[in-house]
Short mmCIF file of C-alpha atoms (C1' of nucleotides) in Angstrom, two decimals:
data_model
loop_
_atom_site.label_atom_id
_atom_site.label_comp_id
_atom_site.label_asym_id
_atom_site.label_seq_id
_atom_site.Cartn_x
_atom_site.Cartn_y
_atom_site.Cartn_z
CA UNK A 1 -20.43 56.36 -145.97
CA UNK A 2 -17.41 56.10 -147.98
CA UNK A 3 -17.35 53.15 -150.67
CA UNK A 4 -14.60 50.58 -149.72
CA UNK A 5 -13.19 49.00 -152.71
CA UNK A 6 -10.29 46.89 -153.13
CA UNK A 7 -7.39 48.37 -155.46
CA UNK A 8 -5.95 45.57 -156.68
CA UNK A 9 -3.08 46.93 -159.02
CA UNK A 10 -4.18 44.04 -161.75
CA UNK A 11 -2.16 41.81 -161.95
CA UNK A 12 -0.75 40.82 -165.10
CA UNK A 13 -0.54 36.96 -165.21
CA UNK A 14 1.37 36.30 -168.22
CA UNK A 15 4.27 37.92 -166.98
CA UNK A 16 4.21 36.54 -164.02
CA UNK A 17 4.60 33.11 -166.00
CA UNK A 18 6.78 34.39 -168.46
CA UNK A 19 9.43 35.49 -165.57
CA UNK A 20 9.03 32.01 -164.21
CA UNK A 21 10.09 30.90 -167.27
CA UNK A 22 12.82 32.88 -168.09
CA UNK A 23 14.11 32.10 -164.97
CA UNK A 24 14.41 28.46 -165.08
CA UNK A 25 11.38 27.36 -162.96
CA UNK A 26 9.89 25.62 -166.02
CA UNK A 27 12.05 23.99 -168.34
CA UNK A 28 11.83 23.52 -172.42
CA UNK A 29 9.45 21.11 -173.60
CA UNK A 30 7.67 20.77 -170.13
CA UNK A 31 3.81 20.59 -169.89
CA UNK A 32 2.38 23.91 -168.47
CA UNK A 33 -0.79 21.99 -166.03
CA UNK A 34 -2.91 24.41 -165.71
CA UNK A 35 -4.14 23.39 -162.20
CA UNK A 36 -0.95 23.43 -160.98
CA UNK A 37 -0.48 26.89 -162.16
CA UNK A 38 -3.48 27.87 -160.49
CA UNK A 39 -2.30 27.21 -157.12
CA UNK A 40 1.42 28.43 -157.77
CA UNK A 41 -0.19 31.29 -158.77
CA UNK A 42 -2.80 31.73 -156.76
CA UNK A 43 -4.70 32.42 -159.93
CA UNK A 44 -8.29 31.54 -161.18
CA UNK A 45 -8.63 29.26 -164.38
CA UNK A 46 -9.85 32.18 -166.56
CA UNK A 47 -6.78 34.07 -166.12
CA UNK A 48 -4.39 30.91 -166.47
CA UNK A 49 -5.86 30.11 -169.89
CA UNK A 50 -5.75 33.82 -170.66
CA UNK A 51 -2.12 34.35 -170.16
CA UNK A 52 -1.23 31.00 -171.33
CA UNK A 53 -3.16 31.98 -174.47
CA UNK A 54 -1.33 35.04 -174.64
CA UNK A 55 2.09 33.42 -174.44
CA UNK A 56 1.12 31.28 -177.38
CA UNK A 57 1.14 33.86 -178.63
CA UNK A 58 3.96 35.07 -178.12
CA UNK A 59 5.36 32.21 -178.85
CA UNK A 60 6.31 31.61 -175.86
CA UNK A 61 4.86 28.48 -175.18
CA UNK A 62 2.98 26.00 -177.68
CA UNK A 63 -0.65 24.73 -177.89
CA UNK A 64 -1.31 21.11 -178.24
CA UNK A 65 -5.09 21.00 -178.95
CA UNK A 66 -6.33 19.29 -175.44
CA UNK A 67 -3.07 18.54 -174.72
CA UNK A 68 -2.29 21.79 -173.09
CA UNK A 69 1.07 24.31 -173.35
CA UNK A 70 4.17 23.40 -173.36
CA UNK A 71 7.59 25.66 -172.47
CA UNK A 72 8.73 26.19 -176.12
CA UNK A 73 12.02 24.88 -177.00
CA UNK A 74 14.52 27.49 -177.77
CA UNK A 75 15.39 27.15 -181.64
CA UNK A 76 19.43 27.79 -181.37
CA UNK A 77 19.01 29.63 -184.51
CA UNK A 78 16.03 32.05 -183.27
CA UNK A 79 17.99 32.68 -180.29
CA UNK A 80 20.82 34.17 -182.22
CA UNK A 81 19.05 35.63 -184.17
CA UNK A 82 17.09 37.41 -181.21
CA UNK A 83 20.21 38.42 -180.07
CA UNK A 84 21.54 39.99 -183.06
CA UNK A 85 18.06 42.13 -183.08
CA UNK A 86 18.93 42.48 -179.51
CA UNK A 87 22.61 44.16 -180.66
CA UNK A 88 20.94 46.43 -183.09
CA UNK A 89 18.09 47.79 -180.44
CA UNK A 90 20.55 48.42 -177.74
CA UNK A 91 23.06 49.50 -179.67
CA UNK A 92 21.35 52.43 -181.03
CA UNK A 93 20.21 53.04 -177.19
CA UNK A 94 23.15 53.40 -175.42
CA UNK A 95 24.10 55.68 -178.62
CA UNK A 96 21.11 58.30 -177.71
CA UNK A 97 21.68 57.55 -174.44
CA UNK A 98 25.37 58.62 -174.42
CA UNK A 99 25.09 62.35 -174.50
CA UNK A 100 22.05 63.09 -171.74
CA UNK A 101 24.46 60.95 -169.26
CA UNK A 102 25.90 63.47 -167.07
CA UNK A 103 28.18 62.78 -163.98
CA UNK A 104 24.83 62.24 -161.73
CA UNK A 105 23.28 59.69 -164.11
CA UNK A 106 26.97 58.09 -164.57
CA UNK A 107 27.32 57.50 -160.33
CA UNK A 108 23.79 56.14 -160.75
CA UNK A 109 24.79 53.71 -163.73
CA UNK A 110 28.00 52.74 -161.73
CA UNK A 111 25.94 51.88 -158.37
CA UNK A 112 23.70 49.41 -160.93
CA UNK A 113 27.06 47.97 -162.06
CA UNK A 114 28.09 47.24 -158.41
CA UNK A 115 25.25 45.79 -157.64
CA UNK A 116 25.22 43.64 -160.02
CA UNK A 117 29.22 42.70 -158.61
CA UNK A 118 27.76 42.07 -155.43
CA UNK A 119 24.78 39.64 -156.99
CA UNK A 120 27.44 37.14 -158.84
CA UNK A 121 29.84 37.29 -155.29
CA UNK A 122 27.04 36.58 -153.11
CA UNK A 123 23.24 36.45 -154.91
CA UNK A 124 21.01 33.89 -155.93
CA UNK A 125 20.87 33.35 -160.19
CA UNK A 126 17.73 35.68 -159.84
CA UNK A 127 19.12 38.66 -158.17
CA UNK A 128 22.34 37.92 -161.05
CA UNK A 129 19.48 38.18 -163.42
CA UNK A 130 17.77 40.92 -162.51
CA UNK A 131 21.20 43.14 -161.50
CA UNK A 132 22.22 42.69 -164.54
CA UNK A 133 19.07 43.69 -166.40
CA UNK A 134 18.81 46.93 -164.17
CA UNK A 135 22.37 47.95 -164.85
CA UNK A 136 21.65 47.77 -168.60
CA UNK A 137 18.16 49.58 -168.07
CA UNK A 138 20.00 52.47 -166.00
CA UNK A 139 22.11 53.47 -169.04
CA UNK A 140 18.89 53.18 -171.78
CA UNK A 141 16.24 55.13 -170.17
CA UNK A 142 18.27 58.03 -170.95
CA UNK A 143 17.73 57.04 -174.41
CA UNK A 144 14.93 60.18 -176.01
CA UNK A 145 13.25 57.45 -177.59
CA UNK A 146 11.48 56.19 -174.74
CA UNK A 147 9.50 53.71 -176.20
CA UNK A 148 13.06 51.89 -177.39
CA UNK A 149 14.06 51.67 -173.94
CA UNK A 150 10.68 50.03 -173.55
CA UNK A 151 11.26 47.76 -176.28
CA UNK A 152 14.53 46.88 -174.99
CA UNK A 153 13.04 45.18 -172.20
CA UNK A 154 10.53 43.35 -173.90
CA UNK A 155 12.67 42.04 -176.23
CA UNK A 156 15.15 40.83 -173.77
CA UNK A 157 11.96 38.89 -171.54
CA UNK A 158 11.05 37.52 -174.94
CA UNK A 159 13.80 35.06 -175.28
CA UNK A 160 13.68 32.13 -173.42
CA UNK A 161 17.06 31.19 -172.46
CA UNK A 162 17.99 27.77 -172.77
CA UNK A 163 19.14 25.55 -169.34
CA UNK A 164 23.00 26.34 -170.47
CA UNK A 165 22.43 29.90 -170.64
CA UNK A 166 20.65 29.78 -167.68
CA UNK A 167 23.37 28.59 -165.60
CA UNK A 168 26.50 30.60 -166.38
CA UNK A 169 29.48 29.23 -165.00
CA UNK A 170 31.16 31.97 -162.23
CA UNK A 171 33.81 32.50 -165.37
CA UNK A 172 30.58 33.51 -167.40
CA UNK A 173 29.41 35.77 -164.95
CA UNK A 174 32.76 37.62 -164.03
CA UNK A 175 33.30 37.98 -167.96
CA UNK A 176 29.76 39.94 -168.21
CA UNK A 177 31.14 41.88 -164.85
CA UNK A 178 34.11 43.03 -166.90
CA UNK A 179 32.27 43.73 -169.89
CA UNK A 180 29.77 45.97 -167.68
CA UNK A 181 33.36 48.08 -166.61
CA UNK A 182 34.19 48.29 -170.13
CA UNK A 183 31.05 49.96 -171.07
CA UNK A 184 31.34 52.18 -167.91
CA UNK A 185 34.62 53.50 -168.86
CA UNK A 186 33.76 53.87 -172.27
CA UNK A 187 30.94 55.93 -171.13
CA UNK A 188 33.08 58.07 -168.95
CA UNK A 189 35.90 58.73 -171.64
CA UNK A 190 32.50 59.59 -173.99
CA UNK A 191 34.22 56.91 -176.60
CA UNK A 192 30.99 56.36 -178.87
CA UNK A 193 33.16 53.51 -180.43
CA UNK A 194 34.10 52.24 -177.21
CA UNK A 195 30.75 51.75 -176.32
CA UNK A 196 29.64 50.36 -179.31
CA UNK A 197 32.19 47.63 -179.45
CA UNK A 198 31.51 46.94 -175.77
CA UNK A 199 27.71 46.52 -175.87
CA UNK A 200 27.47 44.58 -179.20
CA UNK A 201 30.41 42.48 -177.55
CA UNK A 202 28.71 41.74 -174.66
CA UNK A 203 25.04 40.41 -176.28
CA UNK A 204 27.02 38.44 -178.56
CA UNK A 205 29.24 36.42 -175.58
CA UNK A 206 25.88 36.55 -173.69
CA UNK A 207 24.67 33.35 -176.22
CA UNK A 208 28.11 32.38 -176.40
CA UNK A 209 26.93 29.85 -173.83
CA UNK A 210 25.02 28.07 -176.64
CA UNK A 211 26.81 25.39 -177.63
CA UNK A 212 26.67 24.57 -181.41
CA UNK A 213 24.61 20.93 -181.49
CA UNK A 214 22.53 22.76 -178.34
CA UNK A 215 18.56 21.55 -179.21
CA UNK A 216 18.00 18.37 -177.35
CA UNK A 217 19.06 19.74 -173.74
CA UNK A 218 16.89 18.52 -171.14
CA UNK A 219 15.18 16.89 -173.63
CA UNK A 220 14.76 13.48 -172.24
CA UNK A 221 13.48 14.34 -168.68
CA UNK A 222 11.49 17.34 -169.44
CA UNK A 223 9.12 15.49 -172.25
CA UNK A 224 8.99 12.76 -169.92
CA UNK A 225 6.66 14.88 -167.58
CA UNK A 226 3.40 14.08 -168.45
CA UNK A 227 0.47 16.55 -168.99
CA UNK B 1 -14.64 4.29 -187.77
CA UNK B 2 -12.20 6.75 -188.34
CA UNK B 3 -12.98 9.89 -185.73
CA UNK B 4 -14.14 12.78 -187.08
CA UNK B 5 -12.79 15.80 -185.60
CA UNK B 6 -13.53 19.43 -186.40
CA UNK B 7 -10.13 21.24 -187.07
CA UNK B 8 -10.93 24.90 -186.68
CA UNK B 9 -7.25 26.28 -187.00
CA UNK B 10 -7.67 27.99 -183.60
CA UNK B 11 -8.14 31.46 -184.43
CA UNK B 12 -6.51 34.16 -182.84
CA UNK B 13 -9.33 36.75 -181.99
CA UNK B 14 -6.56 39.58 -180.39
CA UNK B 15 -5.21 39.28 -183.93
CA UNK B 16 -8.41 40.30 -185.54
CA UNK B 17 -9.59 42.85 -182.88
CA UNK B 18 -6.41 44.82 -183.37
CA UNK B 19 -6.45 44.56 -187.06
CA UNK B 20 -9.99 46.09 -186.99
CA UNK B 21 -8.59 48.53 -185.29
CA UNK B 22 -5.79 49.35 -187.12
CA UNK B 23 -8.04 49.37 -190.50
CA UNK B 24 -10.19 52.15 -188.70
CA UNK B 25 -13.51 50.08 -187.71
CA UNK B 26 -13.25 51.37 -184.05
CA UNK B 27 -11.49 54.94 -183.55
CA UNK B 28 -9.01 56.05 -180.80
CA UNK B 29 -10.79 56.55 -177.77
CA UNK B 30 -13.95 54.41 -178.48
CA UNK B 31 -15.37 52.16 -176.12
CA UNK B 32 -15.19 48.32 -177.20
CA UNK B 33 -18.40 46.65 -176.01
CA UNK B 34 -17.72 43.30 -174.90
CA UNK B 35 -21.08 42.46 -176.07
CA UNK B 36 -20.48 44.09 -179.35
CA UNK B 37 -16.94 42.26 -179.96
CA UNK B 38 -19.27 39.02 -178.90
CA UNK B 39 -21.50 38.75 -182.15
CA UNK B 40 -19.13 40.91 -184.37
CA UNK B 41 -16.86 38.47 -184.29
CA UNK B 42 -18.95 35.67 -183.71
CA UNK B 43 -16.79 34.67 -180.70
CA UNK B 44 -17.60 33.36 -176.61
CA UNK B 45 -17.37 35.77 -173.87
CA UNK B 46 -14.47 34.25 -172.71
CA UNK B 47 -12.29 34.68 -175.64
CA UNK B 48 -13.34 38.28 -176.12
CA UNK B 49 -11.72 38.92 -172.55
CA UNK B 50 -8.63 36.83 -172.85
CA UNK B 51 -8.09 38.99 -176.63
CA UNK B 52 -8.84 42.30 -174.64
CA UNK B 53 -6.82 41.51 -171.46
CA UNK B 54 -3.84 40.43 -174.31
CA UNK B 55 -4.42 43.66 -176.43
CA UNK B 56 -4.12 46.21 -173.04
CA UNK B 57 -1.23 44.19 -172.18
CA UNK B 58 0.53 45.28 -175.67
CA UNK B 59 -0.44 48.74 -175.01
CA UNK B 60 -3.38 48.58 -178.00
CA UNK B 61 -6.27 49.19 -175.60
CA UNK B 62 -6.59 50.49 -172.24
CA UNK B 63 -8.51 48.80 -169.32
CA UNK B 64 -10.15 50.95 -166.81
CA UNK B 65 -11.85 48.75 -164.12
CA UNK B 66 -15.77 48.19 -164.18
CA UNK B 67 -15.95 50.04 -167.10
CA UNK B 68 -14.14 48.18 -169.83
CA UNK B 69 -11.76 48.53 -172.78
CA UNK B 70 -11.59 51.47 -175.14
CA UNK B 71 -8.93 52.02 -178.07
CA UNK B 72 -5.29 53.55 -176.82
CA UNK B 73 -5.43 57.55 -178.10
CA UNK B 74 -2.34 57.58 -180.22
CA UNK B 75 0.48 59.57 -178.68
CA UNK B 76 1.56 61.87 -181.22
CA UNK B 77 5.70 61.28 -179.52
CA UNK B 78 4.71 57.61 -179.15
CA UNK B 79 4.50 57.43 -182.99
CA UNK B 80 7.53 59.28 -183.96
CA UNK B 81 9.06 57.01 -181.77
CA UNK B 82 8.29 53.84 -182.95
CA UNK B 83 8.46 54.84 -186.97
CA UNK B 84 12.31 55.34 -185.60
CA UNK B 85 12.19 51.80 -184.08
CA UNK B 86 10.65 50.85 -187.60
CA UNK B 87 13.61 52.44 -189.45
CA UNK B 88 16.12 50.71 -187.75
CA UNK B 89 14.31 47.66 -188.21
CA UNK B 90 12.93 47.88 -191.70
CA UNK B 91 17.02 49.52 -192.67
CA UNK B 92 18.58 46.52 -191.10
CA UNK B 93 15.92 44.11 -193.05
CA UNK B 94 16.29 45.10 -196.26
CA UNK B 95 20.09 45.67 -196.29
CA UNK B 96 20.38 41.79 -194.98
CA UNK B 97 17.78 41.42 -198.05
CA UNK B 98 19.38 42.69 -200.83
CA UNK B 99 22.18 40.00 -201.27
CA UNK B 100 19.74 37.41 -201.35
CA UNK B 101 17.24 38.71 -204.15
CA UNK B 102 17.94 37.66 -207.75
CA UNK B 103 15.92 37.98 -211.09
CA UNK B 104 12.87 35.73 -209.53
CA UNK B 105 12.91 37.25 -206.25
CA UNK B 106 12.80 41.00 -208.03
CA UNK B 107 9.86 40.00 -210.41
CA UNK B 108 7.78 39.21 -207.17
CA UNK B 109 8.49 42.31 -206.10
CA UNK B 110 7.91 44.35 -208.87
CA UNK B 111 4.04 42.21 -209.23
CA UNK B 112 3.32 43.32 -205.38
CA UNK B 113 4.41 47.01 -206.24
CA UNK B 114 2.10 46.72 -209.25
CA UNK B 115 -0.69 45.05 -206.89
CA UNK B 116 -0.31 48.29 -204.60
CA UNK B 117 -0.41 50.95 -207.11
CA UNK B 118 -3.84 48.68 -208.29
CA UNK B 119 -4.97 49.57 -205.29
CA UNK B 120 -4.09 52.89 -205.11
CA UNK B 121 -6.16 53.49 -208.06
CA UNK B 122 -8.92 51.37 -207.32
CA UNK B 123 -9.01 49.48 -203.98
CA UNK B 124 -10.60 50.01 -201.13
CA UNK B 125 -8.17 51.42 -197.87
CA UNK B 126 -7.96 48.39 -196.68
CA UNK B 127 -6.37 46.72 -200.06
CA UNK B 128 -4.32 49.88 -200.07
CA UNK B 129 -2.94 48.95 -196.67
CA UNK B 130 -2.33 45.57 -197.08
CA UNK B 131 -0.92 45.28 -200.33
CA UNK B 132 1.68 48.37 -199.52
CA UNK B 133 2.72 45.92 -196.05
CA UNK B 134 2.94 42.62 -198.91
CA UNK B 135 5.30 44.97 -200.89
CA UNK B 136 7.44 45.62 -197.91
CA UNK B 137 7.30 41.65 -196.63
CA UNK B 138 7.85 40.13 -199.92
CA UNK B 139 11.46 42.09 -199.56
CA UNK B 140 11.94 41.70 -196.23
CA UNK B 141 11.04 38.07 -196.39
CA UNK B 142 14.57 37.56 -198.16
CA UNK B 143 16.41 38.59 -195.04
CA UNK B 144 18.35 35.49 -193.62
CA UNK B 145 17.36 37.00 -190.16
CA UNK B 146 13.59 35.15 -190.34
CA UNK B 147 13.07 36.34 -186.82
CA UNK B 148 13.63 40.39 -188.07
CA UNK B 149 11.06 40.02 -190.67
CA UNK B 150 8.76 38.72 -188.88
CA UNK B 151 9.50 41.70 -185.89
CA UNK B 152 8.71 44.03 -188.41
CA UNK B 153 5.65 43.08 -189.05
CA UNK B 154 4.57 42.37 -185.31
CA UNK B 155 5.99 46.21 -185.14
CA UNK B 156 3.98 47.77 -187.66
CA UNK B 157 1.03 46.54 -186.81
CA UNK B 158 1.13 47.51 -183.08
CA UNK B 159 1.17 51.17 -184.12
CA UNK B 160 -2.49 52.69 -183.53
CA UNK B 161 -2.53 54.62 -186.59
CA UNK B 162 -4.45 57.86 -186.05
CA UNK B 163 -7.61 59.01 -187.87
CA UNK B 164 -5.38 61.14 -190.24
CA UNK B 165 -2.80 58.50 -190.98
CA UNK B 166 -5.79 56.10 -191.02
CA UNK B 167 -7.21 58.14 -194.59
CA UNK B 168 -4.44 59.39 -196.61
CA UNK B 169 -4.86 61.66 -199.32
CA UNK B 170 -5.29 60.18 -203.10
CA UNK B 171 -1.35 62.74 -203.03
CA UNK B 172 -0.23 60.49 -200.15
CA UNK B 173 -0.92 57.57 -201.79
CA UNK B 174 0.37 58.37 -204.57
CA UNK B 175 4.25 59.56 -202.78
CA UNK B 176 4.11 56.02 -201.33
CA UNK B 177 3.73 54.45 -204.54
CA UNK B 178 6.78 56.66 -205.98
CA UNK B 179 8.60 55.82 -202.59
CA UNK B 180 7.69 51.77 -204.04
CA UNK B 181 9.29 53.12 -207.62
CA UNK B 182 12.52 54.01 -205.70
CA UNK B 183 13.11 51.16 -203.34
CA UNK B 184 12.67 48.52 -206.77
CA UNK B 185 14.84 50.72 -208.75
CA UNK B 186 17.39 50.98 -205.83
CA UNK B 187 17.15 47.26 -205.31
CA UNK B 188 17.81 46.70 -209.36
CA UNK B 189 21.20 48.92 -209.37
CA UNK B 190 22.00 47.45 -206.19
CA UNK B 191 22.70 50.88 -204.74
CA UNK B 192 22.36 49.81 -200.96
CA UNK B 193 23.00 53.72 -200.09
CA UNK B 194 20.13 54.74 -202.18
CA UNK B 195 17.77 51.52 -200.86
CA UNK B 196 18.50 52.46 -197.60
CA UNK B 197 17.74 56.00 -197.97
CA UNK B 198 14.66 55.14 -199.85
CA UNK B 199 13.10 52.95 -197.17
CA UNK B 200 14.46 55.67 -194.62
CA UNK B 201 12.75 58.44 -196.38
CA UNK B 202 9.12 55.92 -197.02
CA UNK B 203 9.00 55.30 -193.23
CA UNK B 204 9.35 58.74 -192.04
CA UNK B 205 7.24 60.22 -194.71
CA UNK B 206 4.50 57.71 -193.56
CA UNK B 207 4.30 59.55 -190.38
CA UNK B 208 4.21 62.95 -191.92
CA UNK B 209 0.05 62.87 -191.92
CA UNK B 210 0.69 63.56 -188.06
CA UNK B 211 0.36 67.12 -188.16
CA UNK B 212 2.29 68.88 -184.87
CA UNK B 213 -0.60 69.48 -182.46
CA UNK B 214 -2.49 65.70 -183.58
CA UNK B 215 -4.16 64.39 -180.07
CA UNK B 216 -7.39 65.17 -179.90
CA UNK B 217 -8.88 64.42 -183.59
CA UNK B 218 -12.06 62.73 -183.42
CA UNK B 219 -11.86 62.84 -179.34
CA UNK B 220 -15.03 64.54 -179.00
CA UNK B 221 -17.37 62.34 -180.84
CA UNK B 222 -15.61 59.20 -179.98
CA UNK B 223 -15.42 59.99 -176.01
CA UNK B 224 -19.22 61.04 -176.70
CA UNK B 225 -19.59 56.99 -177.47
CA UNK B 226 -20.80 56.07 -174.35
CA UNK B 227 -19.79 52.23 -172.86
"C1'" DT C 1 -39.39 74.56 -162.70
"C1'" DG C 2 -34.85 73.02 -161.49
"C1'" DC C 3 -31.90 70.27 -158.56
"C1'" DG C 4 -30.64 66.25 -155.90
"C1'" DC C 5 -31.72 61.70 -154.51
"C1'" DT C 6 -33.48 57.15 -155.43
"C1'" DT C 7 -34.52 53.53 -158.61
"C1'" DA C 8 -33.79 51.01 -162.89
"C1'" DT C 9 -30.94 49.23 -166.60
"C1'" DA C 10 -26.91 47.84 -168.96
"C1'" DT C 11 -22.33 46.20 -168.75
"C1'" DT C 12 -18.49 44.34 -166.73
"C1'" DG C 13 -16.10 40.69 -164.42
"C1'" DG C 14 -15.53 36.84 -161.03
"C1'" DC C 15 -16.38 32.13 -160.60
"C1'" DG C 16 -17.57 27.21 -161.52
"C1'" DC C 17 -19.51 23.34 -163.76
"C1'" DC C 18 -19.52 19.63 -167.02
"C1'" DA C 19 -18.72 17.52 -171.56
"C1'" DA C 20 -14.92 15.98 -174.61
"C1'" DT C 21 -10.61 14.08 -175.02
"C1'" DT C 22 -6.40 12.06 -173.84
"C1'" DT C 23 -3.45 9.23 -170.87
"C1'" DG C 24 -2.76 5.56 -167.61
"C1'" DT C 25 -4.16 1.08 -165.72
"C1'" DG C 26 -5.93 -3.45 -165.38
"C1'" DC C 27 -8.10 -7.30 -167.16
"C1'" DG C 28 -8.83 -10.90 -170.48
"C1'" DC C 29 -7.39 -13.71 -174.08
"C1'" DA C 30 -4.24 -15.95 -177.34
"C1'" DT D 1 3.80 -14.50 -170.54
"C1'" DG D 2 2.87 -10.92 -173.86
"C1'" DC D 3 -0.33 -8.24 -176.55
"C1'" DG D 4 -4.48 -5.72 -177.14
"C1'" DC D 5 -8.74 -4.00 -175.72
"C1'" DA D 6 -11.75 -1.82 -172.45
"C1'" DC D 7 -12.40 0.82 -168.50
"C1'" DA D 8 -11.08 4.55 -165.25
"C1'" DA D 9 -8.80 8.85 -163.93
"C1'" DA D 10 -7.15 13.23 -164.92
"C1'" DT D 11 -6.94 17.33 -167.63
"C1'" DT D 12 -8.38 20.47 -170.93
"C1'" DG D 13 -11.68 23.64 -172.74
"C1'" DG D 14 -16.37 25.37 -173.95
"C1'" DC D 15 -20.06 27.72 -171.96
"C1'" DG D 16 -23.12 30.45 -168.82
"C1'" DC D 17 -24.78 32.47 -164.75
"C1'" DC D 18 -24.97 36.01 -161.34
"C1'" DA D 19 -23.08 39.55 -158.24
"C1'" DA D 20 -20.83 44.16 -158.36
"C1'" DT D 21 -20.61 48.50 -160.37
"C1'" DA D 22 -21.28 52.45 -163.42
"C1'" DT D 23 -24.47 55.04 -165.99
"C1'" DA D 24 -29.06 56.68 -167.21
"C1'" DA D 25 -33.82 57.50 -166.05
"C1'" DG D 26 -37.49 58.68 -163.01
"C1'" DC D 27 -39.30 60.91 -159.08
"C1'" DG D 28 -40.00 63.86 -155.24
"C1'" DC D 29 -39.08 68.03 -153.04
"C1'" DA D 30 -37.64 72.82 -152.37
#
DNA sequence: TGCGCTTATATTGGCGCCAATTTGTGCGCA
DNA sequence: TGCGCACAAATTGGCGCCAATATAAGCGCA
């Protein structure tokens, strides 16, 4: 008789969380329960406190001695200065990246881009979200350096973005469209410079949304919630 | 009566498993006995699975199902690639450093060079290894960027070194303490160009003990350590 | 005597309970 | 009526057991 067994791909919890988090469903400064997550996740208590533990250390989330975890705030300064480690990572991708782009991998890169049109016409913040991070991953992974590419991912899931960020305005998102077609023609001409300019442009205007005194958003109502 | 709690600073036991392994205690390709971990470390079942599950999830261990954890095999390409990831890094650090360190910043320096080349003569590897990473921090440490100082430590310690990297020669040792000499004396003229290709040239060299066909080193025996 | 099957052992991994602690509520007292 | 204390509820977190599975040993049979 053959042995049945159950391939479950094993999950990874704390990414699971982590996207949750990055995309909005749990907001700075609010109190992770860890029941709750058990049932939103469907998850068993070991593997809550495991990949809550992890995220702590990440530094994703804090730990409050029984208290529990709470959504770290997102330090205006630590964002930037994510984002300026952010310009230097990606930078250097798209620069390997450039020459092993042919026309095949450029109609590829240009199908990501107009996806990611159609998500801020018509899709949900997530699908805006995740367009946009797919059009961005189509050009690296031509990058040699594979494990850049790699790093360019994590990096990006690392920062938690901050309610404003979160919900770019329609002007927001048709700026980051027109960046995305500036860094497709620059690709096309083969201006290095171009491209350059274009990437490191568009991280930078991507925290733009940040205004200066940010800190305290959602401050009020989200401590509120008790653990 | 005042309450008497006990404030154990809530150790992180990934944090230790992966610097044993770094420092050599368990070898690419070893099985890690959860048992073992348990009274090594003097830690609960529980937390020796959340540290595991965290450490596969960083790529530091893998996890095959019902029959545990066992140290990642360094990928000889892997490596290369992220000592490139370092250089970019570690470049960008100390070039955001330089501005900031003056006469008492330099002296620090020059005591955690000395510390190293201490060590060098008569420390153990694992003084070797740390004081040559509290040379590079206390420079990096002056980089307004806190956030890319603190990267490039979380980067160099995710690298698996391999079993040849992991025992330099007494010659090795000794071009990494000259490497040291240059990137003080570069920092003294304030000769960015030369810093920068000092640091460049220390990074890469560091990698150097990979000779081309690496892989299998010590596979036998440690595959022979059964889980 | 050698090979294959069955049995035994060690290890992993899923799951759950209960003590400790903190927060919220209600009662009593000034 | 307001303040403070005591009690109750909820949540965290430490700990341990036991089933499932892989590996090693033992045994019978050709």
């Amino acid at each position: 008789m053959t042995k049945i067994r159950k391939e479950q791909p094993k999950r990874h919890l704390a990414a699971e969380i982590a996207a949750a988090i990055t995309e909005g469903a749990y907001r700075p400064g609010e109190w992770l329960r860890q029941i709750d997550l058990e049932e939103t996740f469907a998850a068993k208590r070991f593997d809550v406190r495991s990949a809550l533990s992890e995220l702590a250390a990440r530094g994703m989330v804090t730990h409050v001695a029984n208290r529990g975890y709470q959504v770290m705030r997102p330090d205006l300064t630590v964002v930037r200065e994510m984002l300026a480690i952010r310009i230097l990572l990606e930078v250097e991708a798209v620069t390997q990246a450039l020459p092993h782009i042919g026309p095949a991998e450029l109609e590829r890169i240009k199908s990501a881009q107009k996806a990611f049109e159609n998500a801020v016409a018509r899709g949900s913040k997530a699908d805006q979200a995740n367009s946009n991070a797919a059009f961005h991953d189509e050009i690296y992974r031509h990058a040699p350096n594979r494990s850049l590419s790699k790093f360019v991912v994590e990096i990006r899931n690392r920062v938690i973005p901050g309610p404003i960020a979160l919900w770019p305005s329609y002007a927001d998102l048709q700026r980051s469209a027109a960046h995305h077609v500036d860094i497709v023609s620059a690709i096309e001409t083969r201006d290095i410079d171009a491209l350059v300019a274009a990437v490191r442009r568009h991280i930078t205007e991507s925290g733009a949304n940040y205004p200066a005194g940010d800190r305290g958003q959602g401050h009020t109502e989200a401590s509120a919630a008790r653990p």
